[in-house]
Amino acid sequence: MYVRPLRSMDPPIIPGERLESFINDVYHNFGELHAHHRKLLDQLHEIQREEHPIIRTIIAPLFDAALNFRDSYMEYVPNYPIAAYRIDDEMATNEKFKVFCEVGI
């Protein structure tokens, strides 16, 4: 797929006055979730490095994840319908955004 380079003179796909709100509603606490998943992945890689070729257990990092991901997911899950609505609404009212979502830039 070809992606044309962005030019600084291109107008934003989502108008500036709505952009921050859109990003907050759609991505919400993505950064928190990413950090939790990154930590789990790092722990699994560490186990793999230390125990390869026979991994005895991965239960400790999974328990840690289950205990520490909870609050972030409790915030994320109720926001999901809001994010889906904002994307659908933007696609219905903003042709540039619809094209961006369907075929890329």
mmCIF file with all atom_site columns, N, CA and C in Angstrom, residues 11-54:
data_model
loop_
_atom_site.group_PDB
_atom_site.id
_atom_site.type_symbol
_atom_site.label_atom_id
_atom_site.label_alt_id
_atom_site.label_comp_id
_atom_site.label_asym_id
_atom_site.label_entity_id
_atom_site.label_seq_id
_atom_site.pdbx_PDB_ins_code
_atom_site.Cartn_x
_atom_site.Cartn_y
_atom_site.Cartn_z
_atom_site.occupancy
_atom_site.B_iso_or_equiv
_atom_site.pdbx_formal_charge
_atom_site.auth_seq_id
_atom_site.auth_comp_id
_atom_site.auth_asym_id
_atom_site.auth_atom_id
_atom_site.pdbx_PDB_model_num
ATOM 1   N N  . PRO A 1 11 ? -4.436  20.345  5.439  1.00 0.00 ? 11 PRO A N  1
ATOM 2   C CA . PRO A 1 11 ? -5.277  20.624  6.611  1.00 0.00 ? 11 PRO A CA 1
ATOM 3   C C  . PRO A 1 11 ? -5.457  19.348  7.435  1.00 0.00 ? 11 PRO A C  1
ATOM 4   N N  . PRO A 1 12 ? -5.623  19.476  8.727  1.00 0.00 ? 12 PRO A N  1
ATOM 5   C CA . PRO A 1 12 ? -5.817  18.281  9.551  1.00 0.00 ? 12 PRO A CA 1
ATOM 6   C C  . PRO A 1 12 ? -7.116  17.566  9.164  1.00 0.00 ? 12 PRO A C  1
ATOM 7   N N  . ILE A 1 13 ? -7.129  16.262  9.318  1.00 0.00 ? 13 ILE A N  1
ATOM 8   C CA . ILE A 1 13 ? -8.309  15.463  8.977  1.00 0.00 ? 13 ILE A CA 1
ATOM 9   C C  . ILE A 1 13 ? -9.462  15.791  9.920  1.00 0.00 ? 13 ILE A C  1
ATOM 10  N N  . ILE A 1 14 ? -9.139  15.977  11.187 1.00 0.00 ? 14 ILE A N  1
ATOM 11  C CA . ILE A 1 14 ? -10.142 16.377  12.178 1.00 0.00 ? 14 ILE A CA 1
ATOM 12  C C  . ILE A 1 14 ? -9.815  17.817  12.567 1.00 0.00 ? 14 ILE A C  1
ATOM 13  N N  . PRO A 1 15 ? -10.782 18.709  12.470 1.00 0.00 ? 15 PRO A N  1
ATOM 14  C CA . PRO A 1 15 ? -10.519 20.114  12.795 1.00 0.00 ? 15 PRO A CA 1
ATOM 15  C C  . PRO A 1 15 ? -9.933  20.290  14.199 1.00 0.00 ? 15 PRO A C  1
ATOM 16  N N  . GLY A 1 16 ? -9.015  21.220  14.316 1.00 0.00 ? 16 GLY A N  1
ATOM 17  C CA . GLY A 1 16 ? -8.273  21.455  15.553 1.00 0.00 ? 16 GLY A CA 1
ATOM 18  C C  . GLY A 1 16 ? -9.121  21.646  16.788 1.00 0.00 ? 16 GLY A C  1
ATOM 19  N N  . GLU A 1 17 ? -10.257 22.318  16.656 1.00 0.00 ? 17 GLU A N  1
ATOM 20  C CA . GLU A 1 17 ? -11.086 22.573  17.842 1.00 0.00 ? 17 GLU A CA 1
ATOM 21  C C  . GLU A 1 17 ? -11.726 21.297  18.401 1.00 0.00 ? 17 GLU A C  1
ATOM 22  N N  . ARG A 1 18 ? -11.773 20.228  17.604 1.00 0.00 ? 18 ARG A N  1
ATOM 23  C CA . ARG A 1 18 ? -12.353 18.955  18.073 1.00 0.00 ? 18 ARG A CA 1
ATOM 24  C C  . ARG A 1 18 ? -11.315 17.879  18.291 1.00 0.00 ? 18 ARG A C  1
ATOM 25  N N  . LEU A 1 19 ? -10.093 18.115  17.843 1.00 0.00 ? 19 LEU A N  1
ATOM 26  C CA . LEU A 1 19 ? -9.079  17.065  17.837 1.00 0.00 ? 19 LEU A CA 1
ATOM 27  C C  . LEU A 1 19 ? -8.729  16.542  19.229 1.00 0.00 ? 19 LEU A C  1
ATOM 28  N N  . GLU A 1 20 ? -8.458  17.429  20.174 1.00 0.00 ? 20 GLU A N  1
ATOM 29  C CA . GLU A 1 20 ? -8.067  16.980  21.515 1.00 0.00 ? 20 GLU A CA 1
ATOM 30  C C  . GLU A 1 20 ? -9.172  16.149  22.168 1.00 0.00 ? 20 GLU A C  1
ATOM 31  N N  . SER A 1 21 ? -10.395 16.602  22.057 1.00 0.00 ? 21 SER A N  1
ATOM 32  C CA . SER A 1 21 ? -11.527 15.855  22.610 1.00 0.00 ? 21 SER A CA 1
ATOM 33  C C  . SER A 1 21 ? -11.657 14.488  21.943 1.00 0.00 ? 21 SER A C  1
ATOM 34  N N  . PHE A 1 22 ? -11.502 14.446  20.627 1.00 0.00 ? 22 PHE A N  1
ATOM 35  C CA . PHE A 1 22 ? -11.589 13.184  19.889 1.00 0.00 ? 22 PHE A CA 1
ATOM 36  C C  . PHE A 1 22 ? -10.509 12.213  20.367 1.00 0.00 ? 22 PHE A C  1
ATOM 37  N N  . ILE A 1 23 ? -9.284  12.693  20.452 1.00 0.00 ? 23 ILE A N  1
ATOM 38  C CA . ILE A 1 23 ? -8.181  11.832  20.893 1.00 0.00 ? 23 ILE A CA 1
ATOM 39  C C  . ILE A 1 23 ? -8.423  11.323  22.307 1.00 0.00 ? 23 ILE A C  1
ATOM 40  N N  . ASN A 1 24 ? -8.865  12.191  23.204 1.00 0.00 ? 24 ASN A N  1
ATOM 41  C CA . ASN A 1 24 ? -9.132  11.763  24.587 1.00 0.00 ? 24 ASN A CA 1
ATOM 42  C C  . ASN A 1 24 ? -10.240 10.722  24.650 1.00 0.00 ? 24 ASN A C  1
ATOM 43  N N  . ASP A 1 25 ? -11.302 10.924  23.870 1.00 0.00 ? 25 ASP A N  1
ATOM 44  C CA . ASP A 1 25 ? -12.414 9.971   23.884 1.00 0.00 ? 25 ASP A CA 1
ATOM 45  C C  . ASP A 1 25 ? -12.040 8.638   23.241 1.00 0.00 ? 25 ASP A C  1
ATOM 46  N N  . VAL A 1 26 ? -11.290 8.676   22.164 1.00 0.00 ? 26 VAL A N  1
ATOM 47  C CA . VAL A 1 26 ? -10.970 7.440   21.442 1.00 0.00 ? 26 VAL A CA 1
ATOM 48  C C  . VAL A 1 26 ? -9.841  6.666   22.109 1.00 0.00 ? 26 VAL A C  1
ATOM 49  N N  . TYR A 1 27 ? -8.770  7.351   22.487 1.00 0.00 ? 27 TYR A N  1
ATOM 50  C CA . TYR A 1 27 ? -7.609  6.641   23.040 1.00 0.00 ? 27 TYR A CA 1
ATOM 51  C C  . TYR A 1 27 ? -7.618  6.573   24.555 1.00 0.00 ? 27 TYR A C  1
ATOM 52  N N  . HIS A 1 28 ? -8.400  7.377   25.202 1.00 0.00 ? 28 HIS A N  1
ATOM 53  C CA . HIS A 1 28 ? -8.630  7.397   26.638 1.00 0.00 ? 28 HIS A CA 1
ATOM 54  C C  . HIS A 1 28 ? -7.368  7.044   27.427 1.00 0.00 ? 28 HIS A C  1
ATOM 55  N N  . ASN A 1 29 ? -7.307  5.884   28.034 1.00 0.00 ? 29 ASN A N  1
ATOM 56  C CA . ASN A 1 29 ? -6.155  5.518   28.861 1.00 0.00 ? 29 ASN A CA 1
ATOM 57  C C  . ASN A 1 29 ? -5.254  4.491   28.158 1.00 0.00 ? 29 ASN A C  1
ATOM 58  N N  . PHE A 1 30 ? -5.128  4.635   26.853 1.00 0.00 ? 30 PHE A N  1
ATOM 59  C CA . PHE A 1 30 ? -4.297  3.742   26.064 1.00 0.00 ? 30 PHE A CA 1
ATOM 60  C C  . PHE A 1 30 ? -2.867  3.674   26.599 1.00 0.00 ? 30 PHE A C  1
ATOM 61  N N  . GLY A 1 31 ? -2.315  4.808   26.992 1.00 0.00 ? 31 GLY A N  1
ATOM 62  C CA . GLY A 1 31 ? -0.942  4.833   27.492 1.00 0.00 ? 31 GLY A CA 1
ATOM 63  C C  . GLY A 1 31 ? -0.748  3.932   28.702 1.00 0.00 ? 31 GLY A C  1
ATOM 64  N N  . GLU A 1 32 ? -1.705  3.960   29.626 1.00 0.00 ? 32 GLU A N  1
ATOM 65  C CA . GLU A 1 32 ? -1.651  3.080   30.803 1.00 0.00 ? 32 GLU A CA 1
ATOM 66  C C  . GLU A 1 32 ? -1.684  1.620   30.393 1.00 0.00 ? 32 GLU A C  1
ATOM 67  N N  . LEU A 1 33 ? -2.619  1.284   29.520 1.00 0.00 ? 33 LEU A N  1
ATOM 68  C CA . LEU A 1 33 ? -2.753  -0.100  29.077 1.00 0.00 ? 33 LEU A CA 1
ATOM 69  C C  . LEU A 1 33 ? -1.496  -0.567  28.355 1.00 0.00 ? 33 LEU A C  1
ATOM 70  N N  . HIS A 1 34 ? -0.954  0.284   27.521 1.00 0.00 ? 34 HIS A N  1
ATOM 71  C CA . HIS A 1 34 ? 0.273   -0.067  26.808 1.00 0.00 ? 34 HIS A CA 1
ATOM 72  C C  . HIS A 1 34 ? 1.408   -0.342  27.792 1.00 0.00 ? 34 HIS A C  1
ATOM 73  N N  . ALA A 1 35 ? 1.538   0.496   28.809 1.00 0.00 ? 35 ALA A N  1
ATOM 74  C CA . ALA A 1 35 ? 2.598   0.304   29.812 1.00 0.00 ? 35 ALA A CA 1
ATOM 75  C C  . ALA A 1 35 ? 2.438   -1.028  30.541 1.00 0.00 ? 35 ALA A C  1
ATOM 76  N N  . HIS A 1 36 ? 1.210   -1.394  30.900 1.00 0.00 ? 36 HIS A N  1
ATOM 77  C CA . HIS A 1 36 ? 0.974   -2.687  31.562 1.00 0.00 ? 36 HIS A CA 1
ATOM 78  C C  . HIS A 1 36 ? 1.359   -3.853  30.651 1.00 0.00 ? 36 HIS A C  1
ATOM 79  N N  . HIS A 1 37 ? 0.937   -3.777  29.401 1.00 0.00 ? 37 HIS A N  1
ATOM 80  C CA . HIS A 1 37 ? 1.233   -4.867  28.465 1.00 0.00 ? 37 HIS A CA 1
ATOM 81  C C  . HIS A 1 37 ? 2.730   -4.931  28.153 1.00 0.00 ? 37 HIS A C  1
ATOM 82  N N  . ARG A 1 38 ? 3.379   -3.765  28.071 1.00 0.00 ? 38 ARG A N  1
ATOM 83  C CA . ARG A 1 38 ? 4.819   -3.731  27.832 1.00 0.00 ? 38 ARG A CA 1
ATOM 84  C C  . ARG A 1 38 ? 5.560   -4.399  28.987 1.00 0.00 ? 38 ARG A C  1
ATOM 85  N N  . LYS A 1 39 ? 5.117   -4.116  30.230 1.00 0.00 ? 39 LYS A N  1
ATOM 86  C CA . LYS A 1 39 ? 5.746   -4.721  31.406 1.00 0.00 ? 39 LYS A CA 1
ATOM 87  C C  . LYS A 1 39 ? 5.583   -6.237  31.371 1.00 0.00 ? 39 LYS A C  1
ATOM 88  N N  . LEU A 1 40 ? 4.389   -6.717  31.043 1.00 0.00 ? 40 LEU A N  1
ATOM 89  C CA . LEU A 1 40 ? 4.151   -8.157  30.956 1.00 0.00 ? 40 LEU A CA 1
ATOM 90  C C  . LEU A 1 40 ? 5.043   -8.769  29.886 1.00 0.00 ? 40 LEU A C  1
ATOM 91  N N  . LEU A 1 41 ? 5.115   -8.154  28.729 1.00 0.00 ? 41 LEU A N  1
ATOM 92  C CA . LEU A 1 41 ? 5.952   -8.676  27.651 1.00 0.00 ? 41 LEU A CA 1
ATOM 93  C C  . LEU A 1 41 ? 7.416   -8.726  28.072 1.00 0.00 ? 41 LEU A C  1
ATOM 94  N N  . ASP A 1 42 ? 7.888   -7.683  28.732 1.00 0.00 ? 42 ASP A N  1
ATOM 95  C CA . ASP A 1 42 ? 9.274   -7.667  29.205 1.00 0.00 ? 42 ASP A CA 1
ATOM 96  C C  . ASP A 1 42 ? 9.531   -8.795  30.201 1.00 0.00 ? 42 ASP A C  1
ATOM 97  N N  . GLN A 1 43 ? 8.578   -9.037  31.098 1.00 0.00 ? 43 GLN A N  1
ATOM 98  C CA . GLN A 1 43 ? 8.718   -10.127 32.068 1.00 0.00 ? 43 GLN A CA 1
ATOM 99  C C  . GLN A 1 43 ? 8.749   -11.488 31.364 1.00 0.00 ? 43 GLN A C  1
ATOM 100 N N  . LEU A 1 44 ? 7.903   -11.658 30.362 1.00 0.00 ? 44 LEU A N  1
ATOM 101 C CA . LEU A 1 44 ? 7.891   -12.926 29.619 1.00 0.00 ? 44 LEU A CA 1
ATOM 102 C C  . LEU A 1 44 ? 9.195   -13.123 28.841 1.00 0.00 ? 44 LEU A C  1
ATOM 103 N N  . HIS A 1 45 ? 9.712   -12.051 28.264 1.00 0.00 ? 45 HIS A N  1
ATOM 104 C CA . HIS A 1 45 ? 11.000  -12.154 27.565 1.00 0.00 ? 45 HIS A CA 1
ATOM 105 C C  . HIS A 1 45 ? 12.123  -12.509 28.537 1.00 0.00 ? 45 HIS A C  1
ATOM 106 N N  . GLU A 1 46 ? 12.080  -11.933 29.734 1.00 0.00 ? 46 GLU A N  1
ATOM 107 C CA . GLU A 1 46 ? 13.103  -12.241 30.738 1.00 0.00 ? 46 GLU A CA 1
ATOM 108 C C  . GLU A 1 46 ? 13.055  -13.724 31.119 1.00 0.00 ? 46 GLU A C  1
ATOM 109 N N  . ILE A 1 47 ? 11.869  -14.239 31.337 1.00 0.00 ? 47 ILE A N  1
ATOM 110 C CA . ILE A 1 47 ? 11.716  -15.668 31.638 1.00 0.00 ? 47 ILE A CA 1
ATOM 111 C C  . ILE A 1 47 ? 12.260  -16.507 30.486 1.00 0.00 ? 47 ILE A C  1
ATOM 112 N N  . GLN A 1 48 ? 11.932  -16.124 29.273 1.00 0.00 ? 48 GLN A N  1
ATOM 113 C CA . GLN A 1 48 ? 12.404  -16.861 28.111 1.00 0.00 ? 48 GLN A CA 1
ATOM 114 C C  . GLN A 1 48 ? 13.933  -16.866 28.044 1.00 0.00 ? 48 GLN A C  1
ATOM 115 N N  . ARG A 1 49 ? 14.550  -15.704 28.274 1.00 0.00 ? 49 ARG A N  1
ATOM 116 C CA . ARG A 1 49 ? 16.017  -15.628 28.237 1.00 0.00 ? 49 ARG A CA 1
ATOM 117 C C  . ARG A 1 49 ? 16.650  -16.497 29.321 1.00 0.00 ? 49 ARG A C  1
ATOM 118 N N  . GLU A 1 50 ? 16.056  -16.478 30.509 1.00 0.00 ? 50 GLU A N  1
ATOM 119 C CA . GLU A 1 50 ? 16.643  -17.189 31.641 1.00 0.00 ? 50 GLU A CA 1
ATOM 120 C C  . GLU A 1 50 ? 16.372  -18.689 31.621 1.00 0.00 ? 50 GLU A C  1
ATOM 121 N N  . GLU A 1 51 ? 15.248  -19.113 31.068 1.00 0.00 ? 51 GLU A N  1
ATOM 122 C CA . GLU A 1 51 ? 14.852  -20.515 31.192 1.00 0.00 ? 51 GLU A CA 1
ATOM 123 C C  . GLU A 1 51 ? 14.856  -21.302 29.881 1.00 0.00 ? 51 GLU A C  1
ATOM 124 N N  . HIS A 1 52 ? 15.101  -20.641 28.761 1.00 0.00 ? 52 HIS A N  1
ATOM 125 C CA . HIS A 1 52 ? 15.096  -21.350 27.474 1.00 0.00 ? 52 HIS A CA 1
ATOM 126 C C  . HIS A 1 52 ? 16.069  -22.511 27.526 1.00 0.00 ? 52 HIS A C  1
ATOM 127 N N  . PRO A 1 53 ? 15.773  -23.650 27.027 1.00 0.00 ? 53 PRO A N  1
ATOM 128 C CA . PRO A 1 53 ? 14.669  -24.023 26.153 1.00 0.00 ? 53 PRO A CA 1
ATOM 129 C C  . PRO A 1 53 ? 13.441  -24.575 26.884 1.00 0.00 ? 53 PRO A C  1
ATOM 130 N N  . ILE A 1 54 ? 13.554  -24.785 28.200 1.00 0.00 ? 54 ILE A N  1
ATOM 131 C CA . ILE A 1 54 ? 12.402  -25.331 28.927 1.00 0.00 ? 54 ILE A CA 1
ATOM 132 C C  . ILE A 1 54 ? 11.894  -24.279 29.902 1.00 0.00 ? 54 ILE A C  1
#
